[in-house]
Structure formats: structure tokens, C-alpha cells
Amino acid sequence: MQTESMLNAVALQGKTILVTGGGTGLGRAMAVAFLQAGAQVIICSRKLEVLEQTARELHAETGGEILPLPCDVRFYEQVEGMVAAALARFGKIDVLVNNAAGNFVSPTERLSHKAFDVVTDIVLKGSYNCTLALGKHWIAQKQPAAILNIVTTYASTGSGYVVPSACAKAGVLALTRSLAAEWAKYGIRSNAIAPGPFPTEGAMSRLFPPQLAKQLDPLKRIPLKRFGEQQELANLAAYLVSDYAAFITGEVITIDGGEWLYGAGEFNHFDQVPNELWDALAQKRNKE
Ligand code: HXC
Ligand code: NAP
């Protein structure tokens, strides 16, 4: 496993990158990787204090330029205001990373009707709002750009117990592919990353609370037998938004240690069969 920065220190030089939900978790890890590769970074979310603290830490860690801006991505006017403030500071934005999300686990029949709205408003509407505001700007300015959407593996498969999130992420995946086709003519690329479990405070506290984690060990579902390292996802993100990936658009890259495929393959659980049983089956076959 390699947990160093993958790109060199100038691979993203001259690029300005907006990361929604960039104050915590995977958004923060991607911001670090972008700064280390020479980009200027804007992080936005609802909690300004968290963003400011992260910006101080990232500046100390990388020496890079980072602008924290409060913005609730559910509200288009706030997104427009945030984009205007970022443009006032940096003059341009080259890359949008739609990373902000909300999620929780629950049997669907126990959800209040508002629970669907709260998750889809952040994930799907929030991604659409940011994409639309920046897309209009890029197209008017004739500026090439890149969008990277952080979805999940169940954006493609669906998943019980996270139905609002599954619906929202599937929508974001559709947005990714739709705009890859529609906006290629403007030089705008659109890709997605589908992570499996990466331990972050935000995800683990909501999706694997201790009472559940005791009974349902998520590690057992991952054939590579470990969780993802945040740096691994950050390296992939840095590559996808860089000019090294200039011919990649409309793609979704899974980074999950083989988890979803393992769950899908009909006979994959046969790896629980001990060697002795395979030996016994072979002996029986040889006798026949
Ligand atoms: C069931 C819930 C709930 C829960 C909230 N609701 N939490 N329902 N189980 N645990 C319902 C409430 O009942 C309420 O409806 C409605 O949702 C709104 O709840 P609020 O608490 O008022 O919402 P808000 O304060 O806006 O908070 C939004 C949030 C919160 C999504 C609920 O968790 C949040 O801020 N999350 C941001 C970060 C986050 O979720 N990160 C994890 C991403 S991980 P009523 O009708 O009762 O008012 C991820 C990884 C996936 O996506 C893949 C992993 C492998
Ligand atoms: P996280 O730390 O909880 O990140 C979510 C971020 O979204 C927070 O910084 C939060 O900040 C922000 N946010 C929430 N609502 C917002 C809103 N209305 N407007 C603006 N920002 C908002 O969780 P994470 O694990 O790093 O998740 C990051 C991304 O990876 C998400 O898209 C998630 O679905 C995806 N993902 C994670 C995993 C995993 O295992 N960690 C797996 C698959 C996919 P505020 O609270 O300050 O607004």
C-alpha cells in the first residue's frame, strides 16, 4: 500500500479547485492532496468554524493557499454567493468536487418523509446546484474545466437501509454521465469516484454506530481485508482532476477493495469452504 502523495508538487499548479464538504473526512483529504500538487483550494460547507480550523491546519501542513467559505449547497443563492466570493479571490475556478453529503442507516419504513428530502437535498440537489452555477460560468467564459462527483458503490447497485442516499447517489451518477456527454463540447469533463468504506468520523458515526458495528463487521465484506486509506482516494481524485486524465470523461471509478463485486458474485462466498472439504470433494470425484 502506498500512502504518499502520488502526483508531483506542480501537477496541479495554476488550478483552483472547489471541494464541497471540504472541512472534514474525505473532502479534507482530497484538499490536502490538491494543495500538495500545487493547486489553490476552496473548501465550503455549513460550519464556518470547522472550515476555518481545517484551512489553518492545511496551510500549516502544506504552505498552500486555501479559502474557507460557508455555504449550504441545498440553496442555489448560497452557492452563487460562494462561487462569486471564490472568483473574487482567485479569478477562476477550474475544478468542482461535489463531495458534500448527508446519510444515515434506517429501515425505510421507519423514516419520516422529511428524511428523504434532507439527504437528497444535500447530495443530489446540492451537487446539481454547484454544477449548474459553475457550468453556466465556465460556458460563458469558454473555460475548460473538470467536475468530480463522489458517489458510492451502491449508486449503481442500490442498497437497503440507505434508500435516500442510494437514490441521491444514483442521481449524481446519472448527472456525471449525462454532462460528460452534453458538456464535452465546452471542454468540461465529468467523472465520479465510487468509494467503499473509508473510515471517517462522519461516515462511521452515522453508518456503523458501535451497537451495529459489533454485530456486522464491515471488514468481513471486503476481499482485500482492510478499509481504504484516505490518501488512496485522494490520489485517485488528484489524478482524475489533473490534465493527466484529460481523455477520461463520463467514467466512474470504484475504489473499494473488491467489496461490491465480492457481494455480487454468485459463488464468492465459497472462500469459506475449508481446504479439507475441497480435498474430500476431489477424492470423491476421483473415485467416481
Ligand atoms: C432516521 C433520521 C436520522 C437517522 C435524521 N433523520 N437523522 N432518520 N435515522 N439517523 C431524519 C429526521 O427524523 C428528520 O425528519 C430529517 O431526517 C431531518 O433531520 P435533521 O436532524 O433535522 O437534519 P439536519 O440537522 O439537516 O442534518 C442532516 C443529516 C445529518 C443528514 C441528518 O446527519 C448531517 O448533517 N450529515 C452530514 C454529514 C454526513 O451525513 N456524513 C456522512 C456521509 S457518509 P423529521 O420528520 O423527524 O423532522 C456517506 C457514505 C456512504 O454518504 C457509504 C459508506 C460505505
Ligand atoms: P463527512 O466527513 O461527514 O463529509 C460530509 C461533508 O459534507 C461534511 O464536511 C459536511 O460539513 C458537508 N455537508 C453536509 N451537508 C452539507 C450542506 N447542506 N452544504 C454543504 N456541505 C454540507 O463524511 P465523508 O466520509 O468524508 O464523506 C465524504 C463523501 O464521500 C460523501 O459524498 C460520502 O457520501 C462519500 N463516501 C464516503 C464513504 C466513506 O466510507 N467515508 C464511502 C462512500 C462514499 P458541514 O456539516 O459543515 O456542512
Short mmCIF file of C-alpha atoms and ligand atoms in Angstrom, two decimals:
data_model
loop_
_atom_site.label_atom_id
_atom_site.label_comp_id
_atom_site.label_asym_id
_atom_site.label_seq_id
_atom_site.Cartn_x
_atom_site.Cartn_y
_atom_site.Cartn_z
CA MET A 1 0.00 0.00 0.00
CA GLN A 2 1.31 3.47 -0.88
CA THR A 3 0.12 6.34 1.31
CA GLU A 4 2.31 9.11 -0.10
CA SER A 5 1.10 11.86 -2.44
CA MET A 6 1.08 10.39 -5.98
CA LEU A 7 1.40 13.46 -8.17
CA ASN A 8 4.44 15.74 -8.18
CA ALA A 9 4.38 19.15 -6.48
CA VAL A 10 3.44 21.06 -9.66
CA ALA A 11 0.98 18.62 -11.27
CA LEU A 12 -1.99 20.83 -10.36
CA GLN A 13 -0.13 24.15 -10.36
CA GLY A 14 -2.29 27.02 -11.62
CA LYS A 15 -5.52 25.17 -10.91
CA THR A 16 -8.14 26.38 -8.47
CA ILE A 17 -10.26 23.59 -7.02
CA LEU A 18 -13.53 23.86 -5.09
CA VAL A 19 -14.26 20.98 -2.70
CA THR A 20 -17.74 20.93 -1.17
CA GLY A 21 -17.76 19.39 2.30
CA GLY A 22 -14.00 20.03 2.29
CA GLY A 23 -13.65 20.72 6.01
CA THR A 24 -13.79 17.08 7.14
CA GLY A 25 -13.17 13.47 6.15
CA LEU A 26 -12.52 12.62 2.51
CA GLY A 27 -13.08 16.22 1.37
CA ARG A 28 -10.30 17.36 3.67
CA ALA A 29 -8.01 14.54 2.48
CA MET A 30 -8.60 15.50 -1.16
CA ALA A 31 -7.93 19.16 -0.33
CA VAL A 32 -4.55 18.17 1.13
CA ALA A 33 -3.64 16.16 -1.99
CA PHE A 34 -4.64 19.04 -4.28
CA LEU A 35 -2.59 21.54 -2.25
CA GLN A 36 0.41 19.20 -2.25
CA ALA A 37 0.20 19.05 -6.04
CA GLY A 38 0.29 22.86 -6.26
CA ALA A 39 -3.40 23.80 -6.56
CA GLN A 40 -5.24 26.58 -4.75
CA VAL A 41 -8.23 25.19 -2.90
CA ILE A 42 -11.63 26.48 -1.78
CA ILE A 43 -13.46 24.43 0.86
CA CYS A 44 -17.12 25.03 1.65
CA SER A 45 -19.73 23.57 3.98
CA ARG A 46 -22.28 24.74 6.53
CA LYS A 47 -19.95 25.07 9.53
CA LEU A 48 -17.57 28.01 9.08
CA GLU A 49 -15.67 27.28 12.32
CA VAL A 50 -14.80 23.77 11.13
CA LEU A 51 -13.72 25.12 7.73
CA GLU A 52 -11.53 27.84 9.26
CA GLN A 53 -9.83 25.36 11.58
CA THR A 54 -9.18 23.00 8.65
CA ALA A 55 -7.87 25.86 6.50
CA ARG A 56 -5.38 26.82 9.23
CA GLU A 57 -4.23 23.22 9.61
CA LEU A 58 -3.88 22.63 5.86
CA HIS A 59 -1.94 25.85 5.36
CA ALA A 60 0.43 24.85 8.17
CA GLU A 61 0.77 21.35 6.69
CA THR A 62 1.26 22.26 3.01
CA GLY A 63 2.02 26.00 2.82
CA GLY A 64 -0.73 26.19 0.17
CA GLU A 65 -3.46 28.77 -0.32
CA ILE A 66 -6.87 27.69 0.94
CA LEU A 67 -10.09 29.69 1.18
CA PRO A 68 -12.86 28.55 3.57
CA LEU A 69 -16.36 29.71 2.59
CA PRO A 70 -19.64 28.94 4.37
CA CYS A 71 -22.28 27.55 2.02
CA ASP A 72 -25.27 25.27 2.36
CA VAL A 73 -25.27 23.60 -1.05
CA ARG A 74 -29.02 22.94 -0.82
CA PHE A 75 -29.68 26.61 -1.57
CA TYR A 76 -28.81 27.89 -5.06
CA GLU A 77 -28.46 31.52 -3.92
CA GLN A 78 -25.87 30.47 -1.34
CA VAL A 79 -23.98 28.50 -3.99
CA GLU A 80 -23.98 31.52 -6.32
CA GLY A 81 -22.72 33.72 -3.47
CA MET A 82 -19.97 31.23 -2.61
CA VAL A 83 -18.85 30.94 -6.25
CA ALA A 84 -18.80 34.76 -6.57
CA ALA A 85 -16.65 35.06 -3.42
CA ALA A 86 -14.24 32.41 -4.71
CA LEU A 87 -13.97 34.09 -8.11
CA ALA A 88 -13.36 37.46 -6.41
CA ARG A 89 -10.39 35.89 -4.61
CA PHE A 90 -8.87 33.65 -7.28
CA GLY A 91 -10.26 34.96 -10.61
CA LYS A 92 -11.20 31.47 -11.78
CA ILE A 93 -12.25 28.01 -10.63
CA ASP A 94 -11.01 25.09 -12.74
CA VAL A 95 -12.37 22.09 -10.88
CA LEU A 96 -15.50 21.30 -8.86
CA VAL A 97 -15.50 18.33 -6.48
CA ASN A 98 -19.05 17.52 -5.35
CA ASN A 99 -18.25 15.75 -2.09
CA ALA A 100 -20.74 17.17 0.46
CA ALA A 101 -23.22 14.56 1.66
CA GLY A 102 -25.68 13.55 4.34
CA ASN A 103 -26.58 9.98 5.23
CA PHE A 104 -27.86 7.63 7.94
CA VAL A 105 -28.93 3.99 8.21
CA SER A 106 -32.51 3.06 8.91
CA PRO A 107 -35.19 0.61 7.79
CA THR A 108 -37.02 2.61 5.13
CA GLU A 109 -40.45 2.12 6.71
CA ARG A 110 -39.18 3.84 9.87
CA LEU A 111 -38.14 7.02 8.05
CA SER A 112 -40.10 10.23 8.30
CA HIS A 113 -40.93 11.65 4.87
CA LYS A 114 -38.53 14.52 5.61
CA ALA A 115 -35.61 12.11 5.90
CA PHE A 116 -35.65 11.54 2.13
CA ASP A 117 -35.67 15.28 1.47
CA VAL A 118 -32.81 16.06 3.83
CA VAL A 119 -30.44 13.55 2.19
CA THR A 120 -31.44 14.07 -1.45
CA ASP A 121 -31.38 17.86 -1.00
CA ILE A 122 -27.74 17.77 0.14
CA VAL A 123 -26.47 15.06 -2.19
CA LEU A 124 -28.43 15.37 -5.43
CA LYS A 125 -29.78 18.91 -5.37
CA GLY A 126 -26.55 20.21 -3.78
CA SER A 127 -24.41 18.58 -6.50
CA TYR A 128 -26.75 19.87 -9.20
CA ASN A 129 -26.72 23.40 -7.71
CA CYS A 130 -22.92 23.60 -7.64
CA THR A 131 -22.60 22.02 -11.08
CA LEU A 132 -25.15 24.39 -12.61
CA ALA A 133 -23.70 27.55 -11.06
CA LEU A 134 -20.17 26.70 -12.19
CA GLY A 135 -21.25 25.22 -15.53
CA LYS A 136 -23.00 28.46 -16.51
CA HIS A 137 -19.87 30.39 -15.57
CA TRP A 138 -17.46 28.07 -17.39
CA ILE A 139 -19.53 28.01 -20.57
CA ALA A 140 -19.93 31.82 -20.58
CA GLN A 141 -16.17 32.23 -20.04
CA LYS A 142 -15.32 29.49 -22.60
CA GLN A 143 -13.20 27.91 -19.88
CA PRO A 144 -12.30 24.21 -19.91
CA ALA A 145 -12.99 22.58 -16.55
CA ALA A 146 -13.45 19.31 -14.68
CA ILE A 147 -16.15 18.00 -12.35
CA LEU A 148 -15.54 15.12 -9.95
CA ASN A 149 -18.50 13.65 -8.08
CA ILE A 150 -18.01 11.46 -5.02
CA VAL A 151 -20.73 8.81 -5.18
CA THR A 152 -20.77 5.29 -3.63
CA THR A 153 -20.68 1.74 -4.96
CA TYR A 154 -24.41 1.44 -4.24
CA ALA A 155 -25.10 4.32 -6.65
CA SER A 156 -25.10 1.54 -9.27
CA THR A 157 -26.49 -1.39 -7.28
CA GLY A 158 -28.88 0.31 -4.88
CA SER A 159 -28.83 -0.68 -1.19
CA GLY A 160 -31.33 -1.35 1.52
CA TYR A 161 -31.22 0.71 4.73
CA VAL A 162 -29.79 3.78 2.99
CA VAL A 163 -32.56 4.34 0.45
CA PRO A 164 -32.49 8.18 0.40
CA SER A 165 -28.71 8.10 -0.11
CA ALA A 166 -28.92 5.34 -2.75
CA CYS A 167 -31.50 7.33 -4.73
CA ALA A 168 -29.50 10.54 -4.43
CA LYS A 169 -26.15 8.98 -5.36
CA ALA A 170 -27.72 7.18 -8.33
CA GLY A 171 -28.95 10.59 -9.45
CA VAL A 172 -25.47 12.06 -9.08
CA LEU A 173 -24.06 9.21 -11.16
CA ALA A 174 -26.65 9.96 -13.86
CA LEU A 175 -25.67 13.64 -13.66
CA THR A 176 -22.00 12.66 -14.07
CA ARG A 177 -22.61 10.65 -17.22
CA SER A 178 -25.22 12.99 -18.71
CA LEU A 179 -23.00 16.05 -18.52
CA ALA A 180 -19.93 14.15 -19.69
CA ALA A 181 -21.82 13.77 -22.96
CA GLU A 182 -23.52 17.16 -23.05
CA TRP A 183 -20.69 19.44 -21.90
CA ALA A 184 -17.74 17.74 -23.61
CA LYS A 185 -18.20 20.24 -26.43
CA TYR A 186 -17.34 23.00 -23.93
CA GLY A 187 -14.18 21.20 -22.76
CA ILE A 188 -15.81 20.22 -19.47
CA ARG A 189 -15.03 16.72 -18.17
CA SER A 190 -17.27 14.94 -15.68
CA ASN A 191 -16.22 11.87 -13.70
CA ALA A 192 -17.06 10.10 -10.45
CA ILE A 193 -15.37 8.06 -7.75
CA ALA A 194 -17.35 5.29 -6.04
CA PRO A 195 -15.70 4.54 -2.70
CA GLY A 196 -16.36 1.58 -0.46
CA PRO A 197 -15.84 2.07 3.28
CA PHE A 198 -13.19 4.64 4.23
CA PRO A 199 -13.14 5.30 7.98
CA THR A 200 -14.14 8.93 8.61
CA GLU A 201 -15.85 10.29 11.69
CA GLY A 202 -18.83 11.48 9.59
CA ALA A 203 -19.48 8.14 7.88
CA MET A 204 -18.65 5.73 10.68
CA SER A 205 -20.67 7.54 13.35
CA ARG A 206 -23.78 7.53 11.15
CA LEU A 207 -23.48 4.26 9.22
CA PHE A 208 -21.67 1.90 11.57
CA PRO A 209 -22.61 3.07 15.08
CA PRO A 210 -20.88 0.87 17.74
CA GLN A 211 -24.04 -1.16 18.52
CA LEU A 212 -24.28 -2.19 14.83
CA ALA A 213 -20.55 -2.49 14.14
CA LYS A 214 -20.28 -5.11 16.91
CA GLN A 215 -22.71 -7.40 15.08
CA LEU A 216 -21.96 -6.54 11.47
CA ASP A 217 -18.23 -6.27 10.89
CA PRO A 218 -17.91 -4.32 7.59
CA LEU A 219 -14.37 -5.68 7.12
CA LYS A 220 -15.74 -9.18 6.53
CA ARG A 221 -17.28 -7.99 3.24
CA ILE A 222 -14.02 -6.68 1.78
CA PRO A 223 -11.89 -9.31 -0.01
CA LEU A 224 -8.71 -7.23 0.43
CA LYS A 225 -9.45 -7.40 4.18
CA ARG A 226 -8.89 -3.77 5.02
CA PHE A 227 -10.59 -0.37 4.78
CA GLY A 228 -9.47 2.25 2.29
CA GLU A 229 -6.84 4.78 3.29
CA GLN A 230 -7.97 8.36 2.74
CA GLN A 231 -4.73 9.10 0.86
CA GLU A 232 -5.55 6.36 -1.65
CA LEU A 233 -8.81 8.05 -2.55
CA ALA A 234 -7.17 11.49 -2.53
CA ASN A 235 -4.51 10.29 -5.00
CA LEU A 236 -7.19 8.96 -7.36
CA ALA A 237 -9.10 12.25 -7.11
CA ALA A 238 -5.96 14.31 -7.78
CA TYR A 239 -5.24 12.23 -10.88
CA LEU A 240 -8.80 12.47 -12.22
CA VAL A 241 -8.95 16.27 -11.93
CA SER A 242 -5.45 16.71 -13.38
CA ASP A 243 -4.56 17.14 -17.03
CA TYR A 244 -3.04 13.64 -16.95
CA ALA A 245 -6.67 12.44 -17.11
CA ALA A 246 -7.64 14.84 -19.93
CA PHE A 247 -9.09 12.00 -22.08
CA ILE A 248 -11.19 10.50 -19.27
CA THR A 249 -14.78 11.63 -19.03
CA GLY A 250 -18.09 10.00 -18.08
CA GLU A 251 -16.24 7.41 -16.02
CA VAL A 252 -16.95 6.13 -12.52
CA ILE A 253 -14.01 4.51 -10.77
CA THR A 254 -14.69 2.13 -7.91
CA ILE A 255 -12.22 2.10 -5.01
CA ASP A 256 -13.49 -0.47 -2.53
CA GLY A 257 -11.01 -3.36 -2.15
CA GLY A 258 -13.29 -5.53 -4.29
CA GLU A 259 -16.24 -5.20 -1.90
CA TRP A 260 -19.23 -4.77 -4.22
CA LEU A 261 -18.11 -7.36 -6.73
CA TYR A 262 -17.47 -9.81 -3.92
CA GLY A 263 -21.01 -9.31 -2.66
CA ALA A 264 -22.44 -9.73 -6.17
CA GLY A 265 -20.62 -12.85 -7.41
CA GLU A 266 -22.76 -15.96 -7.02
CA PHE A 267 -20.04 -18.26 -5.65
CA ASN A 268 -17.66 -15.81 -3.99
CA HIS A 269 -18.72 -16.90 -0.52
CA PHE A 270 -17.27 -20.33 -1.34
CA ASP A 271 -14.00 -18.99 0.01
CA GLN A 272 -15.46 -20.00 3.38
CA VAL A 273 -15.12 -23.62 2.25
CA PRO A 274 -12.08 -25.13 4.05
CA ASN A 275 -9.33 -26.91 2.08
CA GLU A 276 -10.24 -30.20 3.78
CA LEU A 277 -13.69 -30.07 2.24
CA TRP A 278 -12.27 -29.31 -1.23
CA ASP A 279 -9.91 -32.31 -0.70
CA ALA A 280 -12.84 -34.53 0.27
CA LEU A 281 -14.82 -33.42 -2.78
CA ALA A 282 -11.82 -34.12 -5.04
CA GLN A 283 -11.34 -37.59 -3.55
CA LYS A 284 -15.00 -38.42 -4.09
CA ARG A 285 -14.75 -37.20 -7.71
CA ASN A 286 -11.64 -39.33 -8.31
CA LYS A 287 -13.44 -42.44 -7.08
CA GLU A 288 -16.40 -41.92 -9.42
C1 HXC B 1 -33.53 8.19 10.60
C2 HXC B 1 -33.14 10.47 10.52
C3 HXC B 1 -31.86 10.28 11.11
C4 HXC B 1 -31.45 8.94 11.43
C5 HXC B 1 -32.14 12.40 10.75
N1 HXC B 1 -33.26 11.81 10.32
N2 HXC B 1 -31.27 11.51 11.22
N3 HXC B 1 -33.95 9.44 10.27
N4 HXC B 1 -32.32 7.94 11.15
N5 HXC B 1 -30.28 8.66 11.98
C6 HXC B 1 -34.44 12.45 9.81
C7 HXC B 1 -35.12 13.21 10.93
O1 HXC B 1 -36.05 12.37 11.57
C8 HXC B 1 -35.75 14.42 10.27
O2 HXC B 1 -37.09 14.23 9.92
C9 HXC B 1 -34.94 14.62 8.99
O3 HXC B 1 -34.13 13.43 8.79
C10 HXC B 1 -34.02 15.80 9.14
O4 HXC B 1 -33.22 15.61 10.30
P1 HXC B 1 -32.34 16.78 10.94
O5 HXC B 1 -31.55 16.20 12.05
O6 HXC B 1 -33.21 17.97 11.22
O7 HXC B 1 -31.39 17.17 9.70
P2 HXC B 1 -30.10 18.09 9.67
O8 HXC B 1 -29.83 18.72 11.01
O9 HXC B 1 -30.25 18.95 8.48
O10 HXC B 1 -28.90 17.02 9.46
C11 HXC B 1 -28.74 16.35 8.23
C12 HXC B 1 -28.29 14.91 8.45
C13 HXC B 1 -27.02 14.85 9.34
C14 HXC B 1 -28.08 14.28 7.08
C15 HXC B 1 -29.41 14.16 9.18
O11 HXC B 1 -26.64 13.52 9.58
C16 HXC B 1 -25.86 15.60 8.72
O12 HXC B 1 -25.72 16.82 8.89
N6 HXC B 1 -24.99 14.88 7.96
C17 HXC B 1 -23.84 15.47 7.25
C18 HXC B 1 -22.65 14.55 7.21
C19 HXC B 1 -22.90 13.12 6.88
O13 HXC B 1 -24.03 12.60 6.94
N7 HXC B 1 -21.83 12.43 6.55
C20 HXC B 1 -21.86 11.01 6.21
C21 HXC B 1 -21.65 10.82 4.75
S1 HXC B 1 -21.13 9.19 4.56
P3 HXC B 1 -38.30 14.66 10.95
O14 HXC B 1 -39.55 14.43 10.16
O15 HXC B 1 -38.16 13.75 12.12
O16 HXC B 1 -38.08 16.12 11.27
C22 HXC B 1 -21.71 8.52 3.18
C23 HXC B 1 -21.03 7.19 2.93
C24 HXC B 1 -21.84 6.15 2.27
O17 HXC B 1 -22.52 9.06 2.48
C25 HXC B 1 -21.14 4.83 2.01
C26 HXC B 1 -20.40 4.15 3.10
C27 HXC B 1 -19.79 2.85 2.73
P1 NAP B 2 -18.12 13.68 6.21
O1 NAP B 2 -16.81 13.97 6.83
O2 NAP B 2 -19.34 13.67 7.07
O3 NAP B 2 -18.31 14.68 4.99
C1 NAP B 2 -19.52 15.25 4.59
C2 NAP B 2 -19.32 16.75 4.44
O4 NAP B 2 -20.47 17.32 3.82
C3 NAP B 2 -19.11 17.47 5.76
O5 NAP B 2 -17.91 18.23 5.70
C4 NAP B 2 -20.32 18.38 5.90
O6 NAP B 2 -19.94 19.62 6.51
C5 NAP B 2 -20.71 18.56 4.43
N1 NAP B 2 -22.12 18.92 4.25
C6 NAP B 2 -23.20 18.25 4.72
N2 NAP B 2 -24.32 18.89 4.39
C7 NAP B 2 -23.94 19.98 3.69
C8 NAP B 2 -24.66 21.05 3.08
N3 NAP B 2 -26.01 21.11 3.11
N4 NAP B 2 -23.96 22.02 2.43
C9 NAP B 2 -22.61 21.96 2.39
N5 NAP B 2 -21.88 20.99 2.95
C10 NAP B 2 -22.54 20.01 3.59
O7 NAP B 2 -18.10 12.24 5.51
P2 NAP B 2 -17.06 11.56 4.47
O8 NAP B 2 -17.00 10.15 4.84
O9 NAP B 2 -15.83 12.36 4.36
O10 NAP B 2 -17.89 11.67 3.10
C11 NAP B 2 -17.42 12.45 2.01
C12 NAP B 2 -18.05 11.93 0.72
O11 NAP B 2 -17.64 10.59 0.47
C13 NAP B 2 -19.57 11.91 0.73
O12 NAP B 2 -20.04 12.25 -0.55
C14 NAP B 2 -19.89 10.46 1.02
O13 NAP B 2 -21.15 10.08 0.55
C15 NAP B 2 -18.77 9.80 0.22
N6 NAP B 2 -18.49 8.43 0.64
C16 NAP B 2 -17.88 8.18 1.82
C17 NAP B 2 -17.60 6.88 2.18
C18 NAP B 2 -16.90 6.55 3.46
O14 NAP B 2 -16.80 5.37 3.79
N7 NAP B 2 -16.38 7.51 4.18
C19 NAP B 2 -17.98 5.83 1.33
C20 NAP B 2 -18.62 6.12 0.14
C21 NAP B 2 -18.87 7.44 -0.21
P3 NAP B 2 -20.96 20.54 7.38
O15 NAP B 2 -21.60 19.64 8.37
O16 NAP B 2 -20.07 21.60 7.93
O17 NAP B 2 -21.94 21.12 6.38
#
